Coordinates of C-alpha atoms in Angstrom, one line a residue:
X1 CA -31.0 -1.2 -25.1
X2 CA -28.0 -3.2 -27.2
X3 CA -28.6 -6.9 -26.9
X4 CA -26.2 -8.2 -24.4
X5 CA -26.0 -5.1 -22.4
X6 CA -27.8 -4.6 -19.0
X7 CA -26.7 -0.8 -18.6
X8 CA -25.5 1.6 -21.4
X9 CA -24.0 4.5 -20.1
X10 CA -22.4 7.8 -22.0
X11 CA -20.2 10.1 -20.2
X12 CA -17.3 12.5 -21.3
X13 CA -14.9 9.4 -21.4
X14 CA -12.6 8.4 -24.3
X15 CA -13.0 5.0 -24.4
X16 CA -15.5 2.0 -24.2
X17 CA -15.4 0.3 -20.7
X18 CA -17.3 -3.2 -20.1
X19 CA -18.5 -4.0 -16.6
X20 CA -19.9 -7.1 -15.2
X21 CA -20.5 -6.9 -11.6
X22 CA -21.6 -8.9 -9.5
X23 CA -25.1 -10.7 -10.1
X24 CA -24.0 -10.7 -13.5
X25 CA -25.4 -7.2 -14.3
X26 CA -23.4 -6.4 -17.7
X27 CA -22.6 -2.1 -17.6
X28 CA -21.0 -0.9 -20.6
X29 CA -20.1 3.1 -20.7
X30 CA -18.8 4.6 -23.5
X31 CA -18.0 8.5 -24.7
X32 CA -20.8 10.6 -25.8
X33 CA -21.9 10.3 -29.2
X34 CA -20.5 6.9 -30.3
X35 CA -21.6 5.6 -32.9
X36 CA -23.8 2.4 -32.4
X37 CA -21.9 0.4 -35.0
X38 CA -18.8 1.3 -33.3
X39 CA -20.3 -0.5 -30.0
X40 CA -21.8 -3.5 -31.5
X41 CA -17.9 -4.1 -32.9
X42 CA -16.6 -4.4 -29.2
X43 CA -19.0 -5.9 -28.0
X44 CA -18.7 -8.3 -30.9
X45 CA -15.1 -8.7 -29.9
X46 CA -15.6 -9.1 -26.7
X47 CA -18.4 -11.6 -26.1
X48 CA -16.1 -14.7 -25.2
X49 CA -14.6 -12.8 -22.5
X50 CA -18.6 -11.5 -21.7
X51 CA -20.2 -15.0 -21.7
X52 CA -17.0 -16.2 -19.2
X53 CA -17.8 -12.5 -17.0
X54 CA -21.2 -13.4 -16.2
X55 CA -21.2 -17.1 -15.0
X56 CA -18.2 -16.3 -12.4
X57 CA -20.5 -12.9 -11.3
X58 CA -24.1 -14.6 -11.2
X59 CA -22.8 -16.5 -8.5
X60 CA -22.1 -13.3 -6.4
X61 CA -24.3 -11.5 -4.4
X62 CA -25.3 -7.9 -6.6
X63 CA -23.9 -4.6 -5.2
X64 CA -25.9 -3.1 -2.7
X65 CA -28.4 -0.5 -4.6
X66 CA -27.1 2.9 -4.4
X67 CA -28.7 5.5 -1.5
X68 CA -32.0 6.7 -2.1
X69 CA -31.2 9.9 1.1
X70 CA -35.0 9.2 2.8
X71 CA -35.2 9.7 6.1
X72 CA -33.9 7.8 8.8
X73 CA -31.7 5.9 5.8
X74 CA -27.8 4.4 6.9
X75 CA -24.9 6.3 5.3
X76 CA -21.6 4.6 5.2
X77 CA -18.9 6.4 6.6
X78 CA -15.4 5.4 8.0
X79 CA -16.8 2.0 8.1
X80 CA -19.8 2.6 9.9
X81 CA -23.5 3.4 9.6
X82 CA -24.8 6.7 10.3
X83 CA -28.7 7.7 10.4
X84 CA -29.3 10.1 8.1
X85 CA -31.9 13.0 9.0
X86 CA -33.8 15.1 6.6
X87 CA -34.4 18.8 8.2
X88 CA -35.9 22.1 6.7
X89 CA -32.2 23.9 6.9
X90 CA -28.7 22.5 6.8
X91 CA -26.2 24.9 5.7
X92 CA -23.7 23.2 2.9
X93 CA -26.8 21.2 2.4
X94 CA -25.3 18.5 3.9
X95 CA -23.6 18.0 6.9
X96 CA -21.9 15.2 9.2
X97 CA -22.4 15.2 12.9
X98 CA -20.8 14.0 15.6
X99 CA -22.9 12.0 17.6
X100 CA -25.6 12.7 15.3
X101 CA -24.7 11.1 12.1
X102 CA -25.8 13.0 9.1
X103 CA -28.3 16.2 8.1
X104 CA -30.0 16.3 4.8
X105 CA -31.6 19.7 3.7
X106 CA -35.2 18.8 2.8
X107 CA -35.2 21.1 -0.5
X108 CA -31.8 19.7 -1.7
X109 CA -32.6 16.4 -0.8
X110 CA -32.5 15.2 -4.8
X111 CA -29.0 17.0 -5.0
X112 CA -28.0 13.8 -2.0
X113 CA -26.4 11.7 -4.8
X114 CA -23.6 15.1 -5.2
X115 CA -23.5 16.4 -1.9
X116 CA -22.8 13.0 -0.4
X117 CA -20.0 12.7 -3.1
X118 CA -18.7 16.0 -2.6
X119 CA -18.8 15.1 1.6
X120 CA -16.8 11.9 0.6
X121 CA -14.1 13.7 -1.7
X122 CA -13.2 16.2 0.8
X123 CA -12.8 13.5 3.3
X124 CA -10.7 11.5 1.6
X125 CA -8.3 14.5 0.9
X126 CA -8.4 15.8 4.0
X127 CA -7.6 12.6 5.7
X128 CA -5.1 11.4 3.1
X129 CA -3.1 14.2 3.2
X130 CA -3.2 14.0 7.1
X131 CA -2.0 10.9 6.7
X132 CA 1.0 11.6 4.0
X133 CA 1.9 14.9 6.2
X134 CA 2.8 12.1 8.8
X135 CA 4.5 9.6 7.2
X136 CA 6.4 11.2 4.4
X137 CA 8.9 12.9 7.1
X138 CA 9.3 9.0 8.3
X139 CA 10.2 7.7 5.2
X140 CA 11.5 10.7 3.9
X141 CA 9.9 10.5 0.8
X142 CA 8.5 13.2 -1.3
X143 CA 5.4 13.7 -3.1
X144 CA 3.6 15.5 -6.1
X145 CA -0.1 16.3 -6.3
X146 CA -2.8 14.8 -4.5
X147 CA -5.7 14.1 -6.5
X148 CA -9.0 12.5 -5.5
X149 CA -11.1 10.7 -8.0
X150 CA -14.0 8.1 -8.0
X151 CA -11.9 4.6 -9.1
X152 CA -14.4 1.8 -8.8
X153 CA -11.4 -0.6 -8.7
X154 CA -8.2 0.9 -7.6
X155 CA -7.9 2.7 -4.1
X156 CA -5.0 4.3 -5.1
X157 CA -2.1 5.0 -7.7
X158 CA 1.2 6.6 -8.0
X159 CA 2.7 8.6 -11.1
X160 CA 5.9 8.3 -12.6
X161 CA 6.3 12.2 -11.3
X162 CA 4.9 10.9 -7.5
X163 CA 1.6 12.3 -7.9
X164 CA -0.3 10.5 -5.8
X165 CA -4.6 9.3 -6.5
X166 CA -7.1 8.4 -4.2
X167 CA -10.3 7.4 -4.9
X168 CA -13.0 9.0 -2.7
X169 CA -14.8 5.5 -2.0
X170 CA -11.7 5.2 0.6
X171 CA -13.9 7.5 3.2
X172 CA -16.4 4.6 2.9
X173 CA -14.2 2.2 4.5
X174 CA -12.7 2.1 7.9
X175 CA -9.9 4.5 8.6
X176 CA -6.9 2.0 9.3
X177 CA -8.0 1.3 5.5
X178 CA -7.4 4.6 4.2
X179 CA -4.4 4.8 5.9
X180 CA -3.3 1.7 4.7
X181 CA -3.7 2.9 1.5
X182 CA -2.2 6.2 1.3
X183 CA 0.8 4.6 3.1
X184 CA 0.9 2.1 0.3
X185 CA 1.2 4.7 -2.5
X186 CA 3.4 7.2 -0.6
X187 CA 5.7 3.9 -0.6
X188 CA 5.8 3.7 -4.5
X189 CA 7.1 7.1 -4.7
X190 CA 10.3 5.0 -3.3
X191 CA 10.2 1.8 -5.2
X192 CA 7.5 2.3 -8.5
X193 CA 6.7 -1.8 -7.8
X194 CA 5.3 -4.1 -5.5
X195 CA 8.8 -6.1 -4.7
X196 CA 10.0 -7.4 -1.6
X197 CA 11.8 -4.0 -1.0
X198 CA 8.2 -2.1 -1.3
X199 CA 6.6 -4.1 1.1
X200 CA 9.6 -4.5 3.7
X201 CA 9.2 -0.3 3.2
X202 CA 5.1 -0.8 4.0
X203 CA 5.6 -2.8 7.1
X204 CA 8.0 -0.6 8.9
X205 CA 5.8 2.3 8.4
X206 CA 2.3 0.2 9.0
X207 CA 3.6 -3.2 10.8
X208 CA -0.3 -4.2 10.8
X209 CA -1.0 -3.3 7.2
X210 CA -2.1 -7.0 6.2
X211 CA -5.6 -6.7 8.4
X212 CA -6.6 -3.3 6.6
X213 CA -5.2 -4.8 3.1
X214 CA -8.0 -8.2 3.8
X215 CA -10.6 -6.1 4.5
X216 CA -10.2 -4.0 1.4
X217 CA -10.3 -7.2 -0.8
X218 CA -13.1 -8.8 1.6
X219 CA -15.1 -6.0 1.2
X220 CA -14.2 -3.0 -1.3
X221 CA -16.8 -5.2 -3.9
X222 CA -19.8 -4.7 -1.8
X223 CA -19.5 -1.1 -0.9
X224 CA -22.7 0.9 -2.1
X225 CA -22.1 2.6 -5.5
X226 CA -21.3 6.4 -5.0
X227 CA -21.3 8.4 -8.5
X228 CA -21.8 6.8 -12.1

């Protein structure tokens, strides 16, 4: 391990991203097959701003440890916990309940980490675009693709084009907060900044946006970790 660096992580990225969460846990991920001199460099240029990271993090509490799908384990979903149950046969592998929480195929349990992904992606889409179906008529606004990703710090973005992103962690929180959110972006594709004239559009589509937009920034930090 690099001197400095708590977690090193290579992935098909192209370029060197530096973490420190909190707890003060340093993460540093970086494309595949960089070259170790390469990383010592930023990290070299970067150790003011890594020194100043970790005493404002060490006095947060560390991110809650990521799901280990045993039995009888809490899943988050739409804000609340669900029991999870491991069973000989699920079909999809995993599957979400109602009134039951969630069912775990015993022989796929160490596929959990990407089933429980996958469960959380196609939430977020299928809610989102629920969601945009709805308001886009009332603020007759128009929008390009949808696309759902796994953003560790943004909830949401909109292109130049009005192509709207969502990360999946959204189907972690409660609903009024995804909603929130994808009435946020589908705003931008109106006015591309966060000016009075943005939010005067927010309110009059969500008048109680403010309550889902504090709980985001309350709580998105301590949200298990889903994904790399």
């Amino acid at each position: 391990m690099i001197d400095g660096i708590d977690e090193l992580i290579y992935s098909k990225r192209k370029c060197l991203t530096l973490t420190v969460v909190p707890g003060g846990k340093t993460v540093l991920r970086v494309p595949l097959k960089t070259k170790e001199a390469l990383i010592e460099a930023f990290l070299k240029a970067h150790e003011v701003w890594i020194v100043r990271a970790r005493q404002r993090m060490a006095s947060l509490p560390p991110p809650p440890a990521p799901y280990q799908f045993a039995h009888g384990e809490q899943l988050l979903y739409l804000g609340k916990l669900y029991p999870l149950a491991v069973v000989e046969k699920q079909p999809g592998g995993l599957a979400f309940l109602a009134g039951q929480g969630f069912k775990l195929e015993r022989q796929r349990r160490p596929e959990g980490p990407k089933l429980f992904e996958r469960f959380l992606r196609e939430e977020t889409r299928r809610l989102c675009q629920a969601y945009l179906a709805h308001y886009a008529p009332l603020l007759g606004a128009q929008y390009g693709l949808v696309r759902i990703n796994n953003a560790k710090t943004r909830w949401g973005s909109c292109s130049a084009k009005n192509a709207l992103n969502f990360s999946l962690r959204l189907a972690l929180t409660p609903l009024a907060c995804l909603e929130y959110v994808a009435v946020h972006e589908l705003c931008h594709t109106r006015c591309h900044h966060h000016g009075p004239a943005f939010w005067n559009l927010v309110e009059e589509l969500l008048p109680n946006f403010r309550e889902p937009r504090a709980w985001l920034k309350k709580h998105g930090g301590s949200l298990p970790p889903i994904g790399e």
